[in-house]
Amino acid sequence: MMKRFILVIIMMISTLGVYSFTNNTLDAKKTSYASYYHDKFNGRKTASGEIFDNSKFTAANRTLPFGTNVKVTNLKNGKEVIVRINDRGPYHSSRSLDMSKAAFDEIGDISHGTIPVEYEIVD
């Protein structure tokens, strides 16, 4: 009887520990590189079904849900922009975000293909 009680307590602690760990990782800031969409994608459908517009502040990410707002900070100059996830990608292992040209230009120089960024989910 005592062994079952101890087992139940251990399972409860493990469950709460995993729950708190996963919540913290979702809200954590992450660092990576961001790139921007080429103009040839303007007017094409995104993975969410929206029509892509390079003048809107949107981005692609491999795992974040569509509609998630993300604050992106350029690590070189500290400039920030908020983008909405509406597509999947990028499909390059060193990058986590493909941003619209307008969003990228807001925080970086489009003459450079990628910039180091920190990003986090915002409400």
mmCIF file of C-alpha atoms in Angstrom:
data_model
loop_
_atom_site.group_PDB
_atom_site.id
_atom_site.type_symbol
_atom_site.label_atom_id
_atom_site.label_comp_id
_atom_site.label_asym_id
_atom_site.label_seq_id
_atom_site.Cartn_x
_atom_site.Cartn_y
_atom_site.Cartn_z
ATOM 1 C CA MET A 1 0.000 0.000 0.000
ATOM 2 C CA MET A 2 2.807 2.393 0.910
ATOM 3 C CA LYS A 3 4.620 1.627 -2.372
ATOM 4 C CA ARG A 4 1.516 2.601 -4.390
ATOM 5 C CA PHE A 5 1.175 5.848 -2.466
ATOM 6 C CA ILE A 6 4.814 6.734 -3.122
ATOM 7 C CA LEU A 7 4.423 5.798 -6.792
ATOM 8 C CA VAL A 8 1.364 8.070 -7.133
ATOM 9 C CA ILE A 9 3.254 10.959 -5.500
ATOM 10 C CA ILE A 10 6.223 10.482 -7.839
ATOM 11 C CA MET A 11 3.928 10.413 -10.884
ATOM 12 C CA MET A 12 2.183 13.609 -9.780
ATOM 13 C CA ILE A 13 5.490 15.422 -9.259
ATOM 14 C CA SER A 14 6.773 14.221 -12.641
ATOM 15 C CA THR A 15 3.627 15.371 -14.418
ATOM 16 C CA LEU A 16 3.745 18.814 -12.825
ATOM 17 C CA GLY A 17 7.439 19.122 -13.597
ATOM 18 C CA VAL A 18 6.968 18.292 -17.277
ATOM 19 C CA TYR A 19 3.975 20.643 -17.500
ATOM 20 C CA SER A 20 5.893 23.591 -16.080
ATOM 21 C CA PHE A 21 8.923 22.826 -18.270
ATOM 22 C CA THR A 22 6.906 22.802 -21.505
ATOM 23 C CA ASN A 23 5.122 26.046 -20.619
ATOM 24 C CA ASN A 24 8.415 27.802 -19.977
ATOM 25 C CA THR A 25 9.947 26.653 -23.260
ATOM 26 C CA LEU A 26 7.032 28.003 -25.294
ATOM 27 C CA ASP A 27 7.415 31.482 -23.808
ATOM 28 C CA ALA A 28 11.199 31.545 -23.946
ATOM 29 C CA LYS A 29 13.170 33.894 -26.156
ATOM 30 C CA LYS A 30 15.056 32.159 -28.919
ATOM 31 C CA THR A 31 17.965 33.294 -31.049
ATOM 32 C CA SER A 32 18.571 32.382 -34.654
ATOM 33 C CA TYR A 33 18.867 33.996 -38.070
ATOM 34 C CA ALA A 34 16.118 35.523 -40.194
ATOM 35 C CA SER A 35 15.913 36.032 -43.930
ATOM 36 C CA TYR A 36 13.303 37.659 -46.148
ATOM 37 C CA TYR A 37 11.043 36.585 -48.999
ATOM 38 C CA HIS A 38 11.991 37.309 -52.590
ATOM 39 C CA ASP A 39 9.542 39.449 -54.570
ATOM 40 C CA LYS A 40 8.657 36.459 -56.769
ATOM 41 C CA PHE A 41 6.499 35.095 -53.911
ATOM 42 C CA ASN A 42 4.231 38.171 -53.910
ATOM 43 C CA GLY A 43 0.656 37.113 -54.728
ATOM 44 C CA ARG A 44 1.245 33.398 -54.112
ATOM 45 C CA LYS A 45 -0.656 31.386 -51.512
ATOM 46 C CA THR A 46 1.022 30.736 -48.171
ATOM 47 C CA ALA A 47 0.674 27.500 -46.210
ATOM 48 C CA SER A 48 -2.111 29.143 -44.177
ATOM 49 C CA GLY A 49 -4.088 29.859 -47.366
ATOM 50 C CA GLU A 50 -3.475 33.619 -47.294
ATOM 51 C CA ILE A 51 -2.122 35.443 -50.313
ATOM 52 C CA PHE A 52 1.438 36.567 -49.573
ATOM 53 C CA ASP A 53 2.085 40.311 -49.577
ATOM 54 C CA ASN A 54 5.679 41.519 -49.122
ATOM 55 C CA SER A 55 4.411 44.862 -47.773
ATOM 56 C CA LYS A 56 2.707 43.310 -44.699
ATOM 57 C CA PHE A 57 4.492 42.362 -41.487
ATOM 58 C CA THR A 58 4.303 38.569 -41.719
ATOM 59 C CA ALA A 59 6.731 35.677 -41.376
ATOM 60 C CA ALA A 60 7.178 31.954 -41.815
ATOM 61 C CA ASN A 61 8.244 29.519 -39.112
ATOM 62 C CA ARG A 62 8.398 25.729 -39.175
ATOM 63 C CA THR A 63 6.486 25.066 -35.942
ATOM 64 C CA LEU A 64 4.639 28.096 -34.539
ATOM 65 C CA PRO A 65 0.853 28.087 -35.107
ATOM 66 C CA PHE A 66 -0.579 30.314 -37.833
ATOM 67 C CA GLY A 67 -1.709 33.665 -36.452
ATOM 68 C CA THR A 68 0.933 33.749 -33.697
ATOM 69 C CA ASN A 69 2.374 37.225 -33.151
ATOM 70 C CA VAL A 70 6.132 37.219 -32.695
ATOM 71 C CA LYS A 71 8.394 40.067 -31.615
ATOM 72 C CA VAL A 72 11.633 39.923 -33.598
ATOM 73 C CA THR A 73 14.695 41.870 -32.435
ATOM 74 C CA ASN A 74 17.756 42.455 -34.599
ATOM 75 C CA LEU A 75 20.699 41.514 -32.367
ATOM 76 C CA LYS A 76 23.073 43.893 -34.168
ATOM 77 C CA ASN A 77 21.093 47.129 -33.779
ATOM 78 C CA GLY A 78 18.336 46.394 -31.229
ATOM 79 C CA LYS A 79 15.481 47.323 -33.587
ATOM 80 C CA GLU A 80 12.226 45.403 -33.099
ATOM 81 C CA VAL A 81 9.206 44.476 -35.191
ATOM 82 C CA ILE A 82 6.108 42.370 -34.550
ATOM 83 C CA VAL A 83 5.163 39.892 -37.263
ATOM 84 C CA ARG A 84 2.305 37.429 -37.630
ATOM 85 C CA ILE A 85 3.105 33.836 -38.616
ATOM 86 C CA ASN A 86 1.207 32.900 -41.785
ATOM 87 C CA ASP A 87 3.493 30.449 -43.583
ATOM 88 C CA ARG A 88 5.814 27.475 -43.095
ATOM 89 C CA GLY A 89 9.559 27.645 -43.515
ATOM 90 C CA PRO A 90 12.359 28.505 -43.788
ATOM 91 C CA TYR A 91 13.763 25.207 -44.913
ATOM 92 C CA HIS A 92 17.371 26.057 -44.155
ATOM 93 C CA SER A 93 18.688 24.611 -40.895
ATOM 94 C CA SER A 94 20.458 27.806 -39.767
ATOM 95 C CA ARG A 95 17.359 30.050 -39.965
ATOM 96 C CA SER A 96 14.137 30.079 -37.952
ATOM 97 C CA LEU A 97 12.230 32.883 -39.660
ATOM 98 C CA ASP A 98 11.520 34.003 -43.202
ATOM 99 C CA MET A 99 10.137 37.523 -42.915
ATOM 100 C CA SER A 100 8.299 39.681 -45.415
ATOM 101 C CA LYS A 101 10.526 42.276 -47.045
ATOM 102 C CA ALA A 102 8.713 45.121 -45.218
ATOM 103 C CA ALA A 103 9.270 43.521 -41.801
ATOM 104 C CA PHE A 104 12.908 42.694 -42.560
ATOM 105 C CA ASP A 105 13.563 46.223 -43.844
ATOM 106 C CA GLU A 106 12.053 47.652 -40.626
ATOM 107 C CA ILE A 107 14.816 46.116 -38.485
ATOM 108 C CA GLY A 108 17.641 45.382 -40.913
ATOM 109 C CA ASP A 109 19.258 46.127 -44.240
ATOM 110 C CA ILE A 110 17.812 44.167 -47.167
ATOM 111 C CA SER A 111 21.192 44.285 -48.909
ATOM 112 C CA HIS A 112 22.161 41.580 -46.394
ATOM 113 C CA GLY A 113 20.360 38.277 -46.882
ATOM 114 C CA THR A 114 20.172 37.292 -43.217
ATOM 115 C CA ILE A 115 20.403 38.932 -39.807
ATOM 116 C CA PRO A 116 20.900 37.488 -36.327
ATOM 117 C CA VAL A 117 17.653 37.828 -34.363
ATOM 118 C CA GLU A 118 16.032 37.065 -31.065
ATOM 119 C CA TYR A 119 12.332 36.254 -31.209
ATOM 120 C CA GLU A 120 9.560 35.598 -28.740
ATOM 121 C CA ILE A 121 5.802 35.064 -28.803
ATOM 122 C CA VAL A 122 3.708 38.082 -27.810
ATOM 123 C CA ASP A 123 -0.019 38.321 -27.097
#
